């Protein structure tokens, strides 16, 4: 079931610092902990898989430290699941393209997740993704985004960033149609999505 940006922000506001650290830390773990010769040989796909493994490790640490949060794994899909006043929210950790879309082998489980169809083994009312977008050279993180998928499109996406960084670079990121909300030292800035927005809002693919 689609969830609005406002509802998701309300449900997850206490968790944004840790979520940001899960994603940013997963990338940093890869950069620091993997030997240079392994990184030199790794394909983009292999690197994304290794970063994902590091993010999942940090997600388990987050779940251990937080009430109402757990990591659920079913087949090859792992998700953080949050208990909230708006229902259970499942969140996958992903590498995203510049439009906020994750790329996967399109299994039925992945398609169900992206189409907001409940997966009994995960048992969440709403499905979100959080992940990193790389810069053009593909050698560092450009932004960390929270995304509500709607089929093969995006219903909404919002950048999660430490407030001090957002404040220093606000004029570079300021666009008409964006909404900014503060929570525990972090800024969550909703991005404007123009193309196919009506289709996503109507739940079409």
PDB file of C-alpha atoms in Angstrom:
ATOM      1  CA  UNK A   1       0.000   0.000   0.000  1.00  0.00           C
ATOM      2  CA  UNK A   2       1.380   3.415  -0.929  1.00  0.00           C
ATOM      3  CA  UNK A   3       2.261   5.684   1.979  1.00  0.00           C
ATOM      4  CA  UNK A   4       2.478   9.451   1.742  1.00  0.00           C
ATOM      5  CA  UNK A   5       5.721  11.306   2.306  1.00  0.00           C
ATOM      6  CA  UNK A   6       4.215  13.026   5.337  1.00  0.00           C
ATOM      7  CA  UNK A   7       3.144   9.748   6.947  1.00  0.00           C
ATOM      8  CA  UNK A   8       6.498   8.109   6.240  1.00  0.00           C
ATOM      9  CA  UNK A   9       8.367  11.074   7.654  1.00  0.00           C
ATOM     10  CA  UNK A  10       6.241  10.993  10.798  1.00  0.00           C
ATOM     11  CA  UNK A  11       6.749   7.248  11.226  1.00  0.00           C
ATOM     12  CA  UNK A  12      10.509   7.249  10.630  1.00  0.00           C
ATOM     13  CA  UNK A  13      11.666  10.618  11.944  1.00  0.00           C
ATOM     14  CA  UNK A  14      13.441   9.128  14.968  1.00  0.00           C
ATOM     15  CA  UNK A  15      15.350   6.706  12.762  1.00  0.00           C
ATOM     16  CA  UNK A  16      16.824   8.988  10.085  1.00  0.00           C
ATOM     17  CA  UNK A  17      20.253   9.408  11.731  1.00  0.00           C
ATOM     18  CA  UNK A  18      20.747   5.644  11.999  1.00  0.00           C
ATOM     19  CA  UNK A  19      19.321   5.015   8.522  1.00  0.00           C
ATOM     20  CA  UNK A  20      21.731   7.520   7.043  1.00  0.00           C
ATOM     21  CA  UNK A  21      24.587   5.821   8.889  1.00  0.00           C
ATOM     22  CA  UNK A  22      23.511   2.386   7.643  1.00  0.00           C
ATOM     23  CA  UNK A  23      23.774   3.504   4.016  1.00  0.00           C
ATOM     24  CA  UNK A  24      26.745   5.863   4.250  1.00  0.00           C
ATOM     25  CA  UNK A  25      28.541   3.476   6.588  1.00  0.00           C
ATOM     26  CA  UNK A  26      27.980   0.532   4.279  1.00  0.00           C
ATOM     27  CA  UNK A  27      29.771   2.376   1.485  1.00  0.00           C
ATOM     28  CA  UNK A  28      32.568   3.486   3.813  1.00  0.00           C
ATOM     29  CA  UNK A  29      32.973  -0.065   5.134  1.00  0.00           C
ATOM     30  CA  UNK A  30      33.540  -1.248   1.564  1.00  0.00           C
ATOM     31  CA  UNK A  31      36.034   1.526   0.887  1.00  0.00           C
ATOM     32  CA  UNK A  32      38.001   0.933   4.108  1.00  0.00           C
ATOM     33  CA  UNK A  33      37.720  -2.801   4.744  1.00  0.00           C
ATOM     34  CA  UNK A  34      38.067  -4.300   1.267  1.00  0.00           C
ATOM     35  CA  UNK A  35      41.646  -4.814   0.036  1.00  0.00           C
ATOM     36  CA  UNK A  36      42.723  -2.534  -2.806  1.00  0.00           C
ATOM     37  CA  UNK A  37      43.362  -5.441  -5.189  1.00  0.00           C
ATOM     38  CA  UNK A  38      39.829  -6.778  -4.588  1.00  0.00           C
ATOM     39  CA  UNK A  39      38.302  -3.351  -5.238  1.00  0.00           C
ATOM     40  CA  UNK A  40      40.353  -3.037  -8.428  1.00  0.00           C
ATOM     41  CA  UNK A  41      38.934  -6.310  -9.738  1.00  0.00           C
ATOM     42  CA  UNK A  42      35.328  -5.819  -8.573  1.00  0.00           C
ATOM     43  CA  UNK A  43      32.724  -5.100 -11.227  1.00  0.00           C
ATOM     44  CA  UNK A  44      30.025  -2.507 -10.547  1.00  0.00           C
ATOM     45  CA  UNK A  45      27.640  -5.360  -9.773  1.00  0.00           C
ATOM     46  CA  UNK A  46      30.094  -7.045  -7.389  1.00  0.00           C
ATOM     47  CA  UNK A  47      30.779  -3.762  -5.627  1.00  0.00           C
ATOM     48  CA  UNK A  48      27.047  -3.093  -5.184  1.00  0.00           C
ATOM     49  CA  UNK A  49      26.602  -6.582  -3.752  1.00  0.00           C
ATOM     50  CA  UNK A  50      29.440  -6.099  -1.257  1.00  0.00           C
ATOM     51  CA  UNK A  51      28.184  -2.663  -0.213  1.00  0.00           C
ATOM     52  CA  UNK A  52      24.739  -4.214   0.253  1.00  0.00           C
ATOM     53  CA  UNK A  53      26.207  -6.865   2.563  1.00  0.00           C
ATOM     54  CA  UNK A  54      27.870  -4.157   4.650  1.00  0.00           C
ATOM     55  CA  UNK A  55      24.597  -2.200   4.810  1.00  0.00           C
ATOM     56  CA  UNK A  56      22.715  -5.298   5.960  1.00  0.00           C
ATOM     57  CA  UNK A  57      25.282  -5.854   8.715  1.00  0.00           C
ATOM     58  CA  UNK A  58      24.725  -2.290   9.901  1.00  0.00           C
ATOM     59  CA  UNK A  59      20.958  -2.773   9.607  1.00  0.00           C
ATOM     60  CA  UNK A  60      21.178  -5.698  12.038  1.00  0.00           C
ATOM     61  CA  UNK A  61      23.144  -3.508  14.436  1.00  0.00           C
ATOM     62  CA  UNK A  62      20.454  -0.826  14.127  1.00  0.00           C
ATOM     63  CA  UNK A  63      17.661  -3.314  14.780  1.00  0.00           C
ATOM     64  CA  UNK A  64      19.476  -4.573  17.896  1.00  0.00           C
ATOM     65  CA  UNK A  65      19.660  -1.009  19.206  1.00  0.00           C
ATOM     66  CA  UNK A  66      16.085   0.116  18.436  1.00  0.00           C
ATOM     67  CA  UNK A  67      12.695  -0.911  19.763  1.00  0.00           C
ATOM     68  CA  UNK A  68      10.112  -1.790  17.130  1.00  0.00           C
ATOM     69  CA  UNK A  69      12.712  -2.445  14.419  1.00  0.00           C
ATOM     70  CA  UNK A  70      13.807  -5.791  13.021  1.00  0.00           C
ATOM     71  CA  UNK A  71      15.517  -7.247   9.975  1.00  0.00           C
ATOM     72  CA  UNK A  72      13.492  -9.791   8.023  1.00  0.00           C
ATOM     73  CA  UNK A  73      14.986 -12.031   5.356  1.00  0.00           C
ATOM     74  CA  UNK A  74      12.890 -14.081   2.961  1.00  0.00           C
ATOM     75  CA  UNK A  75      14.609 -15.946   0.183  1.00  0.00           C
ATOM     76  CA  UNK A  76      17.104 -13.417  -1.199  1.00  0.00           C
ATOM     77  CA  UNK A  77      15.340 -10.302   0.085  1.00  0.00           C
ATOM     78  CA  UNK A  78      16.316  -8.577   3.312  1.00  0.00           C
ATOM     79  CA  UNK A  79      14.374  -5.639   4.710  1.00  0.00           C
ATOM     80  CA  UNK A  80      14.281  -3.478   7.791  1.00  0.00           C
ATOM     81  CA  UNK A  81      10.760  -3.566   9.227  1.00  0.00           C
ATOM     82  CA  UNK A  82       9.509  -0.715  11.399  1.00  0.00           C
ATOM     83  CA  UNK A  83       6.481  -0.790  13.642  1.00  0.00           C
ATOM     84  CA  UNK A  84       4.689   2.564  13.510  1.00  0.00           C
ATOM     85  CA  UNK A  85       1.373   4.308  14.030  1.00  0.00           C
ATOM     86  CA  UNK A  86       0.890   4.063  10.267  1.00  0.00           C
ATOM     87  CA  UNK A  87       1.372   0.305  10.191  1.00  0.00           C
ATOM     88  CA  UNK A  88       4.432  -1.828   9.531  1.00  0.00           C
ATOM     89  CA  UNK A  89       6.899  -0.354   7.049  1.00  0.00           C
ATOM     90  CA  UNK A  90       9.407  -2.566   5.218  1.00  0.00           C
ATOM     91  CA  UNK A  91      12.499  -0.917   3.805  1.00  0.00           C
ATOM     92  CA  UNK A  92      15.008  -2.407   1.410  1.00  0.00           C
ATOM     93  CA  UNK A  93      18.604  -1.150   1.255  1.00  0.00           C
ATOM     94  CA  UNK A  94      19.651  -0.549  -2.330  1.00  0.00           C
ATOM     95  CA  UNK A  95      21.879   1.118  -4.855  1.00  0.00           C
ATOM     96  CA  UNK A  96      19.643   3.541  -6.795  1.00  0.00           C
ATOM     97  CA  UNK A  97      19.924   5.149 -10.205  1.00  0.00           C
ATOM     98  CA  UNK A  98      19.658   8.928 -10.587  1.00  0.00           C
ATOM     99  CA  UNK A  99      15.859   8.664 -10.748  1.00  0.00           C
ATOM    100  CA  UNK A 100      15.681   6.783  -7.438  1.00  0.00           C
ATOM    101  CA  UNK A 101      14.933   3.417  -9.058  1.00  0.00           C
ATOM    102  CA  UNK A 102      16.584   0.236  -7.803  1.00  0.00           C
ATOM    103  CA  UNK A 103      17.652  -2.421 -10.288  1.00  0.00           C
ATOM    104  CA  UNK A 104      17.007  -6.068  -9.528  1.00  0.00           C
ATOM    105  CA  UNK A 105      16.427  -9.381 -11.140  1.00  0.00           C
ATOM    106  CA  UNK A 106      12.631  -8.938 -11.534  1.00  0.00           C
ATOM    107  CA  UNK A 107      11.477 -11.900  -9.455  1.00  0.00           C
ATOM    108  CA  UNK A 108       7.853 -12.073  -8.354  1.00  0.00           C
ATOM    109  CA  UNK A 109       8.906 -11.120  -4.837  1.00  0.00           C
ATOM    110  CA  UNK A 110      10.720  -7.997  -6.068  1.00  0.00           C
ATOM    111  CA  UNK A 111       7.788  -7.031  -8.300  1.00  0.00           C
ATOM    112  CA  UNK A 112       5.346  -7.517  -5.418  1.00  0.00           C
ATOM    113  CA  UNK A 113       7.501  -5.337  -3.185  1.00  0.00           C
ATOM    114  CA  UNK A 114       7.714  -2.543  -5.750  1.00  0.00           C
ATOM    115  CA  UNK A 115       4.004  -2.784  -6.523  1.00  0.00           C
ATOM    116  CA  UNK A 116       3.169  -2.440  -2.817  1.00  0.00           C
ATOM    117  CA  UNK A 117       1.656  -5.941  -2.699  1.00  0.00           C
ATOM    118  CA  UNK A 118       1.969  -7.446   0.765  1.00  0.00           C
ATOM    119  CA  UNK A 119       4.515 -10.253   1.068  1.00  0.00           C
ATOM    120  CA  UNK A 120       3.311 -12.583   3.858  1.00  0.00           C
ATOM    121  CA  UNK A 121       6.810 -13.511   5.033  1.00  0.00           C
ATOM    122  CA  UNK A 122       7.708  -9.822   5.459  1.00  0.00           C
ATOM    123  CA  UNK A 123       4.265  -8.750   6.684  1.00  0.00           C
ATOM    124  CA  UNK A 124       4.426  -5.004   6.122  1.00  0.00           C
ATOM    125  CA  UNK A 125       1.674  -2.646   5.016  1.00  0.00           C
ATOM    126  CA  UNK A 126       4.008  -0.257   3.186  1.00  0.00           C
ATOM    127  CA  UNK A 127       7.198  -0.754   1.189  1.00  0.00           C
ATOM    128  CA  UNK A 128      10.025   1.770   0.953  1.00  0.00           C
ATOM    129  CA  UNK A 129      13.621   1.717  -0.218  1.00  0.00           C
ATOM    130  CA  UNK A 130      16.592   3.678   1.068  1.00  0.00           C
ATOM    131  CA  UNK A 131      19.831   3.761  -0.803  1.00  0.00           C
ATOM    132  CA  UNK A 132      22.686   5.649  -2.359  1.00  0.00           C
ATOM    133  CA  UNK A 133      23.065   7.367  -5.706  1.00  0.00           C
ATOM    134  CA  UNK A 134      26.631   7.543  -7.005  1.00  0.00           C
ATOM    135  CA  UNK A 135      28.232  10.505  -8.731  1.00  0.00           C
ATOM    136  CA  UNK A 136      28.938  10.420 -12.465  1.00  0.00           C
ATOM    137  CA  UNK A 137      32.400   8.830 -12.109  1.00  0.00           C
ATOM    138  CA  UNK A 138      30.718   6.192  -9.913  1.00  0.00           C
ATOM    139  CA  UNK A 139      33.385   6.502  -7.243  1.00  0.00           C
ATOM    140  CA  UNK A 140      31.550   8.209  -4.362  1.00  0.00           C
ATOM    141  CA  UNK A 141      28.060   8.788  -3.014  1.00  0.00           C
ATOM    142  CA  UNK A 142      26.214  11.745  -4.505  1.00  0.00           C
ATOM    143  CA  UNK A 143      23.145  11.477  -2.261  1.00  0.00           C
ATOM    144  CA  UNK A 144      21.238   9.156   0.051  1.00  0.00           C
ATOM    145  CA  UNK A 145      17.565   8.866  -0.853  1.00  0.00           C
ATOM    146  CA  UNK A 146      14.404   7.506   0.749  1.00  0.00           C
ATOM    147  CA  UNK A 147      12.063   6.251  -1.977  1.00  0.00           C
ATOM    148  CA  UNK A 148       8.487   5.033  -2.161  1.00  0.00           C
ATOM    149  CA  UNK A 149       8.331   2.714  -5.197  1.00  0.00           C
ATOM    150  CA  UNK A 150       5.189   2.314  -7.270  1.00  0.00           C
ATOM    151  CA  UNK A 151       5.743  -0.464  -9.755  1.00  0.00           C
ATOM    152  CA  UNK A 152       8.613   0.517 -12.039  1.00  0.00           C
ATOM    153  CA  UNK A 153       8.162   4.171 -11.128  1.00  0.00           C
ATOM    154  CA  UNK A 154       8.681   6.273  -8.012  1.00  0.00           C
ATOM    155  CA  UNK A 155       5.735   7.704  -6.046  1.00  0.00           C
ATOM    156  CA  UNK A 156       8.027  10.055  -4.142  1.00  0.00           C
ATOM    157  CA  UNK A 157      11.679  10.337  -3.180  1.00  0.00           C
ATOM    158  CA  UNK A 158      13.394  12.394  -0.509  1.00  0.00           C
ATOM    159  CA  UNK A 159      17.037  13.088   0.233  1.00  0.00           C
ATOM    160  CA  UNK A 160      18.259  12.323   3.739  1.00  0.00           C
ATOM    161  CA  UNK A 161      21.272  14.359   4.795  1.00  0.00           C
ATOM    162  CA  UNK A 162      22.880  15.721   7.954  1.00  0.00           C
ATOM    163  CA  UNK A 163      21.401  19.157   8.650  1.00  0.00           C
ATOM    164  CA  UNK A 164      24.778  20.865   8.752  1.00  0.00           C
ATOM    165  CA  UNK A 165      25.558  19.694   5.213  1.00  0.00           C
ATOM    166  CA  UNK A 166      22.096  20.623   3.992  1.00  0.00           C
ATOM    167  CA  UNK A 167      22.421  24.079   5.473  1.00  0.00           C
ATOM    168  CA  UNK A 168      25.786  24.685   3.842  1.00  0.00           C
ATOM    169  CA  UNK A 169      24.631  23.497   0.424  1.00  0.00           C
ATOM    170  CA  UNK A 170      20.970  24.464   0.606  1.00  0.00           C
ATOM    171  CA  UNK A 171      21.125  26.924  -2.270  1.00  0.00           C
ATOM    172  CA  UNK A 172      22.563  24.261  -4.549  1.00  0.00           C
ATOM    173  CA  UNK A 173      19.726  21.873  -3.757  1.00  0.00           C
ATOM    174  CA  UNK A 174      16.870  24.337  -3.560  1.00  0.00           C
ATOM    175  CA  UNK A 175      14.226  23.610  -6.207  1.00  0.00           C
ATOM    176  CA  UNK A 176      10.667  24.702  -6.531  1.00  0.00           C
ATOM    177  CA  UNK A 177       8.318  21.992  -5.351  1.00  0.00           C
ATOM    178  CA  UNK A 178      10.629  20.500  -2.731  1.00  0.00           C
ATOM    179  CA  UNK A 179       9.536  20.105   0.866  1.00  0.00           C
ATOM    180  CA  UNK A 180      11.986  20.126   3.757  1.00  0.00           C
ATOM    181  CA  UNK A 181      11.397  18.676   7.193  1.00  0.00           C
ATOM    182  CA  UNK A 182      13.812  18.565  10.098  1.00  0.00           C
ATOM    183  CA  UNK A 183      14.215  15.657  12.494  1.00  0.00           C
ATOM    184  CA  UNK A 184      16.879  14.973  15.104  1.00  0.00           C
ATOM    185  CA  UNK A 185      19.604  16.905  13.369  1.00  0.00           C
ATOM    186  CA  UNK A 186      18.830  15.555   9.910  1.00  0.00           C
ATOM    187  CA  UNK A 187      17.067  17.107   6.951  1.00  0.00           C
ATOM    188  CA  UNK A 188      14.705  15.083   4.783  1.00  0.00           C
ATOM    189  CA  UNK A 189      14.033  16.939   1.578  1.00  0.00           C
ATOM    190  CA  UNK A 190      11.318  15.677  -0.740  1.00  0.00           C
ATOM    191  CA  UNK A 191      12.218  15.950  -4.396  1.00  0.00           C
ATOM    192  CA  UNK A 192       9.832  17.082  -7.074  1.00  0.00           C
ATOM    193  CA  UNK A 193       8.934  14.344  -9.539  1.00  0.00           C
ATOM    194  CA  UNK A 194       7.382  15.641 -12.744  1.00  0.00           C
ATOM    195  CA  UNK A 195       7.483  12.812 -15.235  1.00  0.00           C
ATOM    196  CA  UNK A 196       4.703  10.245 -14.922  1.00  0.00           C
ATOM    197  CA  UNK A 197       3.756  11.601 -11.490  1.00  0.00           C
ATOM    198  CA  UNK A 198       0.044  11.151 -12.124  1.00  0.00           C
ATOM    199  CA  UNK A 199       0.562   7.541 -13.197  1.00  0.00           C
ATOM    200  CA  UNK A 200       2.484   6.776 -10.005  1.00  0.00           C
ATOM    201  CA  UNK A 201      -0.135   8.452  -7.839  1.00  0.00           C
ATOM    202  CA  UNK A 202      -2.796   6.354  -9.508  1.00  0.00           C
ATOM    203  CA  UNK A 203      -0.825   3.195  -8.866  1.00  0.00           C
ATOM    204  CA  UNK A 204      -0.201   2.339 -12.522  1.00  0.00           C
ATOM    205  CA  UNK A 205       3.083   0.934 -13.817  1.00  0.00           C
TER     206      UNK A 205
END
